[in-house]
PDB file of C-alpha atoms and ligand atoms in Angstrom:
ATOM      1  CA  MET A   1      70.440   9.484 173.104  1.00 44.00           C
ATOM      2  CA  SER A   2      73.723  10.706 172.341  1.00 43.00           C
ATOM      3  CA  LEU A   3      76.131   7.212 171.849  1.00 52.00           C
ATOM      4  CA  ASN A   4      79.611   8.633 171.562  1.00 83.00           C
ATOM      5  CA  LEU A   5      80.766   7.976 175.071  1.00 95.00           C
ATOM      6  CA  HIS A   6      80.740   4.440 174.575  1.00 95.00           C
ATOM      7  CA  ASN A   7      84.151   2.835 175.237  1.00 96.00           C
ATOM      8  CA  LYS A   8      85.152   5.968 175.106  1.00 97.00           C
ATOM      9  CA  ASP A   9      87.655   8.102 178.861  1.00 98.00           C
ATOM     10  CA  PHE A  10      85.845   9.715 180.554  1.00 98.00           C
ATOM     11  CA  VAL A  11      89.043  11.551 182.064  1.00 98.00           C
ATOM     12  CA  SER A  12      88.027  15.833 182.061  1.00 98.00           C
ATOM     13  CA  THR A  13      84.872  18.142 181.346  1.00 98.00           C
ATOM     14  CA  ARG A  14      86.444  20.217 179.525  1.00 96.00           C
ATOM     15  CA  ASN A  15      85.643  18.964 175.600  1.00 94.00           C
ATOM     16  CA  LEU A  16      82.081  18.196 176.967  1.00 97.00           C
ATOM     17  CA  ASP A  17      79.579  19.780 175.341  1.00 96.00           C
ATOM     18  CA  ARG A  18      76.227  20.669 176.388  1.00 97.00           C
ATOM     19  CA  LYS A  19      74.685  17.530 174.025  1.00 96.00           C
ATOM     20  CA  THR A  20      76.432  14.828 175.981  1.00 97.00           C
ATOM     21  CA  ILE A  21      76.448  16.700 179.041  1.00 98.00           C
ATOM     22  CA  ASP A  22      72.475  16.202 178.930  1.00 98.00           C
ATOM     23  CA  ALA A  23      72.234  13.301 177.685  1.00 97.00           C
ATOM     24  CA  ILE A  24      74.407  11.834 181.037  1.00 98.00           C
ATOM     25  CA  LEU A  25      71.838  13.770 182.450  1.00 98.00           C
ATOM     26  CA  LYS A  26      68.144  12.144 181.152  1.00 98.00           C
ATOM     27  CA  GLU A  27      70.406   8.630 181.461  1.00 97.00           C
ATOM     28  CA  SER A  28      70.498   9.459 184.965  1.00 98.00           C
ATOM     29  CA  SER A  29      67.427  10.131 185.748  1.00 98.00           C
ATOM     30  CA  LYS A  30      65.627   6.197 184.128  1.00 98.00           C
ATOM     31  CA  PHE A  31      68.515   5.421 186.216  1.00 98.00           C
ATOM     32  CA  ASP A  32      67.531   7.859 189.454  1.00 98.00           C
ATOM     33  CA  LYS A  33      64.266   6.296 189.016  1.00 98.00           C
ATOM     34  CA  GLY A  34      65.187   2.193 188.780  1.00 96.00           C
ATOM     35  CA  ASN A  35      64.511   2.080 184.782  1.00 95.00           C
ATOM     36  CA  TYR A  36      67.493   0.945 183.647  1.00 94.00           C
ATOM     37  CA  LYS A  37      69.730  -2.640 181.892  1.00 94.00           C
ATOM     38  CA  LYS A  38      71.360  -4.444 184.262  1.00 96.00           C
ATOM     39  CA  LEU A  39      75.159  -4.275 183.243  1.00 97.00           C
ATOM     40  CA  ASN A  40      76.715  -7.856 182.437  1.00 97.00           C
ATOM     41  CA  LYS A  41      80.638  -6.189 182.417  1.00 98.00           C
ATOM     42  CA  THR A  42      83.540  -6.455 185.745  1.00 98.00           C
ATOM     43  CA  ILE A  43      84.245  -2.491 186.648  1.00 98.00           C
ATOM     44  CA  ALA A  44      87.698  -2.534 188.219  1.00 98.00           C
ATOM     45  CA  LEU A  45      87.982   0.276 191.190  1.00 98.00           C
ATOM     46  CA  LEU A  46      91.758   1.381 192.127  1.00 97.00           C
ATOM     47  CA  PHE A  47      91.823   4.343 194.726  1.00 97.00           C
ATOM     48  CA  PHE A  48      95.900   5.646 194.963  1.00 96.00           C
ATOM     49  CA  GLU A  49      93.936   7.839 197.073  1.00 94.00           C
ATOM     50  CA  PRO A  50      90.568   8.046 200.946  1.00 92.00           C
ATOM     51  CA  SER A  51      87.392   8.119 199.329  1.00 94.00           C
ATOM     52  CA  THR A  52      84.153   7.462 200.921  1.00 95.00           C
ATOM     53  CA  ARG A  53      81.450   8.812 198.873  1.00 97.00           C
ATOM     54  CA  THR A  54      83.075   8.231 195.027  1.00 97.00           C
ATOM     55  CA  HIS A  55      84.614   4.815 195.797  1.00 98.00           C
ATOM     56  CA  LEU A  56      81.680   3.817 197.904  1.00 98.00           C
ATOM     57  CA  SER A  57      78.490   4.947 195.252  1.00 98.00           C
ATOM     58  CA  PHE A  58      80.764   3.494 192.728  1.00 98.00           C
ATOM     59  CA  SER A  59      80.473  -0.233 193.895  1.00 98.00           C
ATOM     60  CA  THR A  60      77.085   0.835 195.524  1.00 98.00           C
ATOM     61  CA  ALA A  61      76.529   1.864 191.312  1.00 98.00           C
ATOM     62  CA  VAL A  62      78.857  -1.560 190.138  1.00 98.00           C
ATOM     63  CA  ARG A  63      76.444  -3.665 192.772  1.00 98.00           C
ATOM     64  CA  LYS A  64      73.426  -2.847 191.472  1.00 98.00           C
ATOM     65  CA  LEU A  65      73.783  -2.822 187.632  1.00 98.00           C
ATOM     66  CA  GLY A  66      74.511  -6.447 188.415  1.00 98.00           C
ATOM     67  CA  ALA A  67      77.972  -5.426 187.006  1.00 98.00           C
ATOM     68  CA  SER A  68      81.484  -7.137 189.366  1.00 98.00           C
ATOM     69  CA  GLU A  69      83.788  -5.018 190.861  1.00 98.00           C
ATOM     70  CA  ILE A  70      87.399  -6.256 191.520  1.00 98.00           C
ATOM     71  CA  GLY A  71      89.917  -3.408 192.360  1.00 97.00           C
ATOM     72  CA  PHE A  72      91.579  -1.764 195.416  1.00 95.00           C
ATOM     73  CA  SER A  73      90.659   1.211 197.907  1.00 93.00           C
ATOM     74  CA  ASN A  74      94.369   0.416 199.693  1.00 88.00           C
ATOM     75  CA  PRO A  75      97.530   0.853 197.313  1.00 88.00           C
ATOM     76  CA  LYS A  76      99.566  -0.693 200.089  1.00 88.00           C
ATOM     77  CA  ALA A  77      97.965  -3.922 199.994  1.00 82.00           C
ATOM     78  CA  SER A  78      98.503  -4.535 196.003  1.00 85.00           C
ATOM     79  CA  SER A  79     102.252  -5.807 194.464  1.00 86.00           C
ATOM     80  CA  LEU A  80     102.781  -1.325 194.553  1.00 85.00           C
ATOM     81  CA  ALA A  81     103.664  -2.392 197.755  1.00 83.00           C
ATOM     82  CA  LYS A  82     106.083  -4.007 196.671  1.00 87.00           C
ATOM     83  CA  GLY A  83     106.937  -1.735 193.636  1.00 89.00           C
ATOM     84  CA  GLU A  84     105.991  -2.181 190.648  1.00 92.00           C
ATOM     85  CA  SER A  85     105.129   0.384 189.097  1.00 94.00           C
ATOM     86  CA  PHE A  86     101.306   2.543 188.279  1.00 95.00           C
ATOM     87  CA  SER A  87     101.954   1.668 184.102  1.00 97.00           C
ATOM     88  CA  ASP A  88     102.567  -2.512 185.479  1.00 96.00           C
ATOM     89  CA  THR A  89      99.245  -2.565 186.987  1.00 96.00           C
ATOM     90  CA  ILE A  90      97.143  -1.118 184.314  1.00 97.00           C
ATOM     91  CA  LYS A  91      98.594  -2.284 181.840  1.00 97.00           C
ATOM     92  CA  VAL A  92      97.608  -6.082 184.355  1.00 97.00           C
ATOM     93  CA  VAL A  93      94.188  -4.601 185.775  1.00 98.00           C
ATOM     94  CA  GLU A  94      92.798  -4.002 181.894  1.00 98.00           C
ATOM     95  CA  ARG A  95      93.391  -7.595 180.864  1.00 98.00           C
ATOM     96  CA  TYR A  96      90.552  -8.672 183.980  1.00 98.00           C
ATOM     97  CA  ALA A  97      88.049  -5.172 183.690  1.00 98.00           C
ATOM     98  CA  ASP A  98      86.380  -3.794 181.161  1.00 98.00           C
ATOM     99  CA  ALA A  99      86.468  -0.402 182.893  1.00 98.00           C
ATOM    100  CA  ILE A 100      88.857   1.165 185.168  1.00 98.00           C
ATOM    101  CA  VAL A 101      88.021   3.977 187.799  1.00 98.00           C
ATOM    102  CA  ILE A 102      90.943   5.527 189.260  1.00 98.00           C
ATOM    103  CA  ARG A 103      91.890   7.807 191.551  1.00 97.00           C
ATOM    104  CA  HIS A 104      95.102   9.459 192.293  1.00 97.00           C
ATOM    105  CA  PRO A 105      96.656  12.339 193.980  1.00 95.00           C
ATOM    106  CA  LEU A 106      99.235  13.188 190.726  1.00 96.00           C
ATOM    107  CA  GLN A 107      96.830  15.246 188.572  1.00 97.00           C
ATOM    108  CA  GLY A 108      97.035  14.123 184.780  1.00 98.00           C
ATOM    109  CA  ALA A 109      97.002   9.923 186.172  1.00 98.00           C
ATOM    110  CA  ALA A 110      94.051   8.899 184.704  1.00 98.00           C
ATOM    111  CA  ALA A 111      95.426  10.681 181.103  1.00 98.00           C
ATOM    112  CA  PHE A 112      98.549   8.698 181.522  1.00 98.00           C
ATOM    113  CA  ALA A 113      96.212   5.992 182.100  1.00 98.00           C
ATOM    114  CA  ALA A 114      94.311   6.651 179.317  1.00 98.00           C
ATOM    115  CA  ASP A 115      96.606   6.659 176.751  1.00 98.00           C
ATOM    116  CA  LEU A 116      98.284   3.649 178.400  1.00 97.00           C
ATOM    117  CA  SER A 117      95.077   1.341 178.721  1.00 98.00           C
ATOM    118  CA  SER A 118      92.815  -0.346 175.693  1.00 98.00           C
ATOM    119  CA  VAL A 119      89.414  -0.111 178.059  1.00 98.00           C
ATOM    120  CA  PRO A 120      87.791   2.706 179.085  1.00 98.00           C
ATOM    121  CA  ILE A 121      89.795   5.078 182.042  1.00 98.00           C
ATOM    122  CA  ILE A 122      86.868   6.790 184.702  1.00 98.00           C
ATOM    123  CA  ASN A 123      89.177   9.446 186.251  1.00 98.00           C
ATOM    124  CA  ALA A 124      87.778   9.781 190.211  1.00 98.00           C
ATOM    125  CA  GLY A 125      90.158  12.033 190.862  1.00 98.00           C
ATOM    126  CA  ASP A 126      93.338  13.081 189.712  1.00 98.00           C
ATOM    127  CA  GLY A 127      95.594  15.519 192.137  1.00 97.00           C
ATOM    128  CA  ALA A 128      94.083  18.664 191.977  1.00 97.00           C
ATOM    129  CA  ASN A 129      92.782  18.870 188.128  1.00 98.00           C
ATOM    130  CA  GLN A 130      89.777  16.847 187.597  1.00 98.00           C
ATOM    131  CA  HIS A 131      86.667  15.478 188.795  1.00 98.00           C
ATOM    132  CA  PRO A 132      84.782  14.193 186.085  1.00 98.00           C
ATOM    133  CA  THR A 133      81.720  12.113 187.764  1.00 98.00           C
ATOM    134  CA  GLN A 134      81.488  14.269 190.339  1.00 98.00           C
ATOM    135  CA  ALA A 135      80.434  16.836 188.409  1.00 98.00           C
ATOM    136  CA  MET A 136      78.422  15.314 185.872  1.00 98.00           C
ATOM    137  CA  LEU A 137      76.398  14.331 189.976  1.00 98.00           C
ATOM    138  CA  ASP A 138      76.196  18.011 190.934  1.00 99.00           C
ATOM    139  CA  LEU A 139      74.468  18.907 187.221  1.00 99.00           C
ATOM    140  CA  TYR A 140      72.439  16.151 188.552  1.00 99.00           C
ATOM    141  CA  THR A 141      71.787  17.948 192.331  1.00 99.00           C
ATOM    142  CA  ILE A 142      71.180  21.259 190.345  1.00 99.00           C
ATOM    143  CA  LEU A 143      68.923  20.469 188.044  1.00 98.00           C
ATOM    144  CA  LYS A 144      67.262  18.024 190.562  1.00 98.00           C
ATOM    145  CA  LYS A 145      66.852  20.219 192.832  1.00 98.00           C
ATOM    146  CA  LYS A 146      66.445  23.630 190.959  1.00 98.00           C
ATOM    147  CA  GLY A 147      64.258  22.201 188.090  1.00 98.00           C
ATOM    148  CA  LYS A 148      66.992  24.079 185.171  1.00 98.00           C
ATOM    149  CA  ILE A 149      70.669  24.899 185.055  1.00 98.00           C
ATOM    150  CA  ASP A 150      70.027  28.100 182.889  1.00 98.00           C
ATOM    151  CA  GLY A 151      69.583  31.340 184.592  1.00 98.00           C
ATOM    152  CA  LEU A 152      71.052  31.431 187.861  1.00 98.00           C
ATOM    153  CA  LYS A 153      73.432  32.383 189.375  1.00 98.00           C
ATOM    154  CA  ILE A 154      75.936  30.432 190.574  1.00 98.00           C
ATOM    155  CA  LEU A 155      77.951  31.347 193.758  1.00 98.00           C
ATOM    156  CA  LEU A 156      81.815  28.685 194.257  1.00 98.00           C
ATOM    157  CA  VAL A 157      83.357  29.582 197.501  1.00 98.00           C
ATOM    158  CA  GLY A 158      86.236  28.090 199.179  1.00 97.00           C
ATOM    159  CA  ASP A 159      89.711  26.803 198.155  1.00 97.00           C
ATOM    160  CA  LEU A 160      89.048  27.031 193.797  1.00 98.00           C
ATOM    161  CA  LYS A 161      92.073  26.659 193.929  1.00 97.00           C
ATOM    162  CA  TYR A 162      93.434  23.199 194.043  1.00 96.00           C
ATOM    163  CA  GLY A 163      89.445  21.995 194.305  1.00 97.00           C
ATOM    164  CA  ARG A 164      89.400  19.399 191.552  1.00 98.00           C
ATOM    165  CA  THR A 165      85.689  19.114 191.862  1.00 98.00           C
ATOM    166  CA  ILE A 166      85.927  23.076 190.964  1.00 98.00           C
ATOM    167  CA  HIS A 167      87.705  22.219 188.146  1.00 98.00           C
ATOM    168  CA  SER A 168      85.258  19.851 186.632  1.00 98.00           C
ATOM    169  CA  LEU A 169      82.885  22.096 187.626  1.00 98.00           C
ATOM    170  CA  VAL A 170      83.634  25.235 185.742  1.00 98.00           C
ATOM    171  CA  PHE A 171      84.211  23.722 182.449  1.00 98.00           C
ATOM    172  CA  ALA A 172      80.651  21.670 182.667  1.00 98.00           C
ATOM    173  CA  LEU A 173      78.823  24.574 183.797  1.00 98.00           C
ATOM    174  CA  SER A 174      80.593  27.292 181.184  1.00 98.00           C
ATOM    175  CA  ASN A 175      78.554  25.196 178.452  1.00 98.00           C
ATOM    176  CA  TYR A 176      74.846  26.707 180.104  1.00 98.00           C
ATOM    177  CA  ASN A 177      74.009  29.710 180.543  1.00 98.00           C
ATOM    178  CA  ILE A 178      74.169  30.037 184.572  1.00 98.00           C
ATOM    179  CA  GLU A 179      75.919  33.791 186.111  1.00 98.00           C
ATOM    180  CA  LEU A 180      79.356  32.222 187.941  1.00 98.00           C
ATOM    181  CA  SER A 181      80.368  34.295 191.006  1.00 98.00           C
ATOM    182  CA  LEU A 182      84.433  33.422 192.838  1.00 98.00           C
ATOM    183  CA  TYR A 183      84.768  33.786 196.482  1.00 97.00           C
ATOM    184  CA  SER A 184      87.535  31.866 197.642  1.00 96.00           C
ATOM    185  CA  PRO A 185      90.240  32.794 200.649  1.00 91.00           C
ATOM    186  CA  PRO A 186      93.543  34.984 199.632  1.00 83.00           C
ATOM    187  CA  SER A 187      95.928  32.793 197.660  1.00 89.00           C
ATOM    188  CA  LEU A 188      93.097  30.331 196.715  1.00 95.00           C
ATOM    189  CA  ALA A 189      91.485  31.804 193.590  1.00 97.00           C
ATOM    190  CA  LEU A 190      90.521  30.125 190.471  1.00 98.00           C
ATOM    191  CA  PRO A 191      93.983  29.886 188.637  1.00 98.00           C
ATOM    192  CA  GLU A 192      93.461  33.238 185.710  1.00 97.00           C
ATOM    193  CA  ARG A 193      94.424  30.483 182.922  1.00 97.00           C
ATOM    194  CA  MET A 194      90.967  28.861 184.346  1.00 98.00           C
ATOM    195  CA  VAL A 195      89.319  31.825 184.598  1.00 98.00           C
ATOM    196  CA  ASP A 196      90.016  33.704 181.368  1.00 98.00           C
ATOM    197  CA  GLU A 197      88.929  29.804 179.249  1.00 98.00           C
ATOM    198  CA  LEU A 198      85.059  30.392 180.929  1.00 98.00           C
ATOM    199  CA  ARG A 199      84.904  33.831 179.689  1.00 98.00           C
ATOM    200  CA  SER A 200      85.831  33.275 176.271  1.00 98.00           C
ATOM    201  CA  ARG A 201      83.560  30.112 175.934  1.00 97.00           C
ATOM    202  CA  GLY A 202      81.455  33.092 177.091  1.00 97.00           C
ATOM    203  CA  THR A 203      80.967  32.176 181.213  1.00 98.00           C
ATOM    204  CA  LYS A 204      80.412  35.197 182.766  1.00 98.00           C
ATOM    205  CA  VAL A 205      82.401  34.769 185.755  1.00 98.00           C
ATOM    206  CA  ASN A 206      82.529  37.565 187.807  1.00 98.00           C
ATOM    207  CA  ILE A 207      84.636  38.013 191.309  1.00 98.00           C
ATOM    208  CA  LEU A 208      83.886  38.230 194.179  1.00 97.00           C
ATOM    209  CA  GLU A 209      85.702  40.458 197.513  1.00 95.00           C
ATOM    210  CA  ASN A 210      83.770  39.167 199.914  1.00 94.00           C
ATOM    211  CA  LEU A 211      80.986  36.316 200.569  1.00 95.00           C
ATOM    212  CA  ASP A 212      78.380  38.004 199.439  1.00 96.00           C
ATOM    213  CA  PHE A 213      75.026  35.012 199.316  1.00 98.00           C
ATOM    214  CA  SER A 214      72.241  37.675 198.532  1.00 97.00           C
ATOM    215  CA  GLY A 215      70.441  36.533 194.825  1.00 98.00           C
ATOM    216  CA  GLN A 216      72.714  33.401 194.115  1.00 98.00           C
ATOM    217  CA  ASP A 217      70.256  30.611 193.201  1.00 98.00           C
ATOM    218  CA  VAL A 218      73.090  27.668 193.566  1.00 99.00           C
ATOM    219  CA  ILE A 219      76.114  27.959 196.663  1.00 98.00           C
ATOM    220  CA  TYR A 220      78.315  25.888 195.682  1.00 98.00           C
ATOM    221  CA  ALA A 221      80.921  25.726 199.242  1.00 98.00           C
ATOM    222  CA  THR A 222      84.766  23.571 199.166  1.00 97.00           C
ATOM    223  CA  ARG A 223      86.496  22.422 202.200  1.00 96.00           C
ATOM    224  CA  VAL A 224      90.603  23.680 201.530  1.00 94.00           C
ATOM    225  CA  GLN A 225      92.348  20.831 200.279  1.00 93.00           C
ATOM    226  CA  LYS A 226      95.149  20.571 202.853  1.00 93.00           C
ATOM    227  CA  GLU A 227      96.629  17.889 201.648  1.00 92.00           C
ATOM    228  CA  ARG A 228      97.828  19.891 198.735  1.00 90.00           C
ATOM    229  CA  PHE A 229      99.713  22.208 201.152  1.00 91.00           C
ATOM    230  CA  ALA A 230     103.368  22.650 201.846  1.00 90.00           C
ATOM    231  CA  ASP A 231     102.916  25.177 204.122  1.00 90.00           C
ATOM    232  CA  LEU A 232     100.190  23.681 207.429  1.00 92.00           C
ATOM    233  CA  GLU A 233     100.098  27.893 208.267  1.00 92.00           C
ATOM    234  CA  GLU A 234      98.744  28.842 205.187  1.00 89.00           C
ATOM    235  CA  TYR A 235      96.722  26.346 205.402  1.00 92.00           C
ATOM    236  CA  GLU A 236      95.068  27.426 208.803  1.00 90.00           C
ATOM    237  CA  ARG A 237      94.861  31.824 207.273  1.00 89.00           C
ATOM    238  CA  SER A 238      92.497  29.643 204.386  1.00 89.00           C
ATOM    239  CA  ARG A 239      89.700  28.556 206.450  1.00 89.00           C
ATOM    240  CA  TYR A 240      86.898  29.850 206.797  1.00 90.00           C
ATOM    241  CA  LYS A 241      82.849  29.032 207.446  1.00 94.00           C
ATOM    242  CA  ILE A 242      79.894  29.518 206.695  1.00 97.00           C
ATOM    243  CA  SER A 243      77.849  30.289 209.970  1.00 97.00           C
ATOM    244  CA  ILE A 244      73.644  29.405 210.169  1.00 98.00           C
ATOM    245  CA  LYS A 245      72.980  33.854 210.265  1.00 98.00           C
ATOM    246  CA  ASP A 246      74.930  33.831 207.051  1.00 98.00           C
ATOM    247  CA  ALA A 247      71.545  32.243 206.027  1.00 98.00           C
ATOM    248  CA  ASP A 248      68.899  35.165 206.551  1.00 98.00           C
ATOM    249  CA  THR A 249      71.283  36.536 203.791  1.00 98.00           C
ATOM    250  CA  MET A 250      70.300  33.553 201.715  1.00 98.00           C
ATOM    251  CA  LYS A 251      67.889  33.591 198.488  1.00 98.00           C
ATOM    252  CA  ARG A 252      64.932  31.144 200.437  1.00 98.00           C
ATOM    253  CA  ASP A 253      65.203  28.452 197.673  1.00 98.00           C
ATOM    254  CA  ALA A 254      69.043  28.528 197.230  1.00 98.00           C
ATOM    255  CA  ILE A 255      70.642  25.981 197.868  1.00 98.00           C
ATOM    256  CA  LEU A 256      74.154  25.079 199.713  1.00 98.00           C
ATOM    257  CA  MET A 257      75.841  21.926 198.216  1.00 98.00           C
ATOM    258  CA  HIS A 258      79.372  20.532 199.415  1.00 98.00           C
ATOM    259  CA  PRO A 259      81.175  17.725 197.239  1.00 98.00           C
ATOM    260  CA  LEU A 260      82.262  16.284 201.566  1.00 98.00           C
ATOM    261  CA  PRO A 261      84.167  15.978 203.223  1.00 97.00           C
ATOM    262  CA  ARG A 262      83.154  18.852 204.930  1.00 97.00           C
ATOM    263  CA  ILE A 263      85.405  19.945 208.318  1.00 95.00           C
ATOM    264  CA  ASP A 264      83.951  22.595 209.840  1.00 92.00           C
ATOM    265  CA  GLU A 265      83.418  25.382 206.199  1.00 96.00           C
ATOM    266  CA  ILE A 266      79.391  24.868 206.377  1.00 98.00           C
ATOM    267  CA  ASP A 267      78.227  25.078 210.518  1.00 97.00           C
ATOM    268  CA  THR A 268      76.056  21.215 210.767  1.00 98.00           C
ATOM    269  CA  ALA A 269      72.647  23.482 212.590  1.00 98.00           C
ATOM    270  CA  PHE A 270      72.578  24.209 208.494  1.00 98.00           C
ATOM    271  CA  ASP A 271      71.508  20.513 207.959  1.00 98.00           C
ATOM    272  CA  LYS A 272      68.353  20.632 209.327  1.00 97.00           C
ATOM    273  CA  THR A 273      67.366  23.962 206.494  1.00 98.00           C
ATOM    274  CA  LYS A 274      65.973  23.426 203.590  1.00 98.00           C
ATOM    275  CA  HIS A 275      69.574  24.957 201.961  1.00 98.00           C
ATOM    276  CA  ALA A 276      71.200  22.020 202.766  1.00 98.00           C
ATOM    277  CA  ALA A 277      71.478  19.750 199.557  1.00 98.00           C
ATOM    278  CA  TYR A 278      74.807  18.438 199.687  1.00 98.00           C
ATOM    279  CA  PHE A 279      73.526  14.763 201.112  1.00 98.00           C
ATOM    280  CA  ASP A 280      71.149  13.858 198.550  1.00 98.00           C
ATOM    281  CA  GLU A 281      74.421  15.516 196.238  1.00 98.00           C
ATOM    282  CA  ALA A 282      75.869  12.323 197.770  1.00 98.00           C
ATOM    283  CA  ALA A 283      72.845  10.457 197.398  1.00 98.00           C
ATOM    284  CA  ASN A 284      72.644  11.092 193.213  1.00 98.00           C
ATOM    285  CA  GLY A 285      75.688  10.133 192.831  1.00 98.00           C
ATOM    286  CA  VAL A 286      74.649   6.298 192.644  1.00 98.00           C
ATOM    287  CA  PRO A 287      71.795   6.949 189.818  1.00 98.00           C
ATOM    288  CA  VAL A 288      75.330   8.605 187.626  1.00 98.00           C
ATOM    289  CA  ARG A 289      77.930   7.338 187.819  1.00 98.00           C
ATOM    290  CA  MET A 290      75.117   4.222 186.787  1.00 98.00           C
ATOM    291  CA  ALA A 291      74.516   6.069 184.276  1.00 98.00           C
ATOM    292  CA  LEU A 292      77.811   6.766 183.487  1.00 98.00           C
ATOM    293  CA  LEU A 293      78.986   3.033 183.772  1.00 98.00           C
ATOM    294  CA  SER A 294      76.684   1.961 181.607  1.00 98.00           C
ATOM    295  CA  LEU A 295      76.733   4.871 178.691  1.00 97.00           C
ATOM    296  CA  ILE A 296      80.678   3.727 179.082  1.00 98.00           C
ATOM    297  CA  LEU A 297      80.119  -0.165 178.691  1.00 97.00           C
ATOM    298  CA  GLY A 298      76.420  -0.759 177.824  1.00 92.00           C
ATOM    299  CA  GLY A 299      75.719  -1.763 173.757  1.00 67.00           C
ATOM    300  CA  LYS A 300      75.537   0.605 171.180  1.00 55.00           C
TER     301      LYS A 300
HETATM  302  C1  LIG B 401      86.368  15.350 196.619  1.00 89.85           C
HETATM  303  C2  LIG B 401      87.241  14.678 196.616  1.00 89.85           C
HETATM  304  O1  LIG B 401      88.092  14.275 196.661  1.00 89.85           O
HETATM  305  O2  LIG B 401      87.474  15.766 195.410  1.00 89.85           O
HETATM  306  N1  LIG B 401      85.433  14.477 197.535  1.00 89.85           N
HETATM  307  C3  LIG B 401      84.582  13.481 196.590  1.00 89.85           C
HETATM  308  O3  LIG B 401      85.331  13.174 195.795  1.00 89.85           O
HETATM  309  N2  LIG B 401      82.703  13.910 196.857  1.00 89.85           N
HETATM  310  C4  LIG B 401      86.317  17.192 197.859  1.00 89.85           C
HETATM  311  C5  LIG B 401      87.494  17.011 198.084  1.00 89.85           C
HETATM  312  O4  LIG B 401      88.130  16.028 198.774  1.00 89.85           O
HETATM  313  O5  LIG B 401      86.901  17.654 198.982  1.00 89.85           O
END
């Protein structure tokens, strides 16, 4: 078992190597089977941005571990509303908690907190930048549904520019021998520097002109990130939908993933089909986050 997560921050997937990711996935499977030890720690959940799954699955993970939770999901109810700085908030909370889980609208907020804090910081999403725990549960979902990650053809669809789940997922996937295809509405392409970095890591990246599902083992769709657009008309132009008719062009065993929330990117008619993996994906947030908290805070 890899121990290099012990007492470490978890802010990005960029520097995660395959050994560490494989260890997280293996550990997640143990937690999934109910095979784990209690964790006598206090974990702070500080959510400066809306959340359903990430917040509730971290909260469930903390409870199942027998650990204690403190924190807020509405910063308006904290002293931030009185004008207290983010830095002071972190310096205080680190004195109450053994680890701090943070979601924040600003890119770099988690890394900034990690520089300040003496306790581990876990990034639960910082602006359009990273969402590394989501990437771990996404990989866990792929592994559980497909039995492997190597050798798969994976299509990422949607807002590849602002989607932080995408930015974390692509770097995590670059540790595996996969073929990545990208399709986005105009102006929401994966930033070129990321495409270059993935290719320099040896990942095969295809940029699709048309949305083509054929041959793909995993289709990962994302919400167009309305809150990150300066121009709402551009947002309206960028919306897309995967219709149930598209199922005819998919491999029979292709899985359809989505970090959720879904607005209208995936026809709800998919929910009853074997393709739909998104609700199981959300469920996997609990064992994966339990495993991460234990690897970071558990005994060596
Ligand atoms: C995502 C997020 O917050 O980045 N949701 C999640 O954590 N599952 C995706 C999104 O908001 O579109």
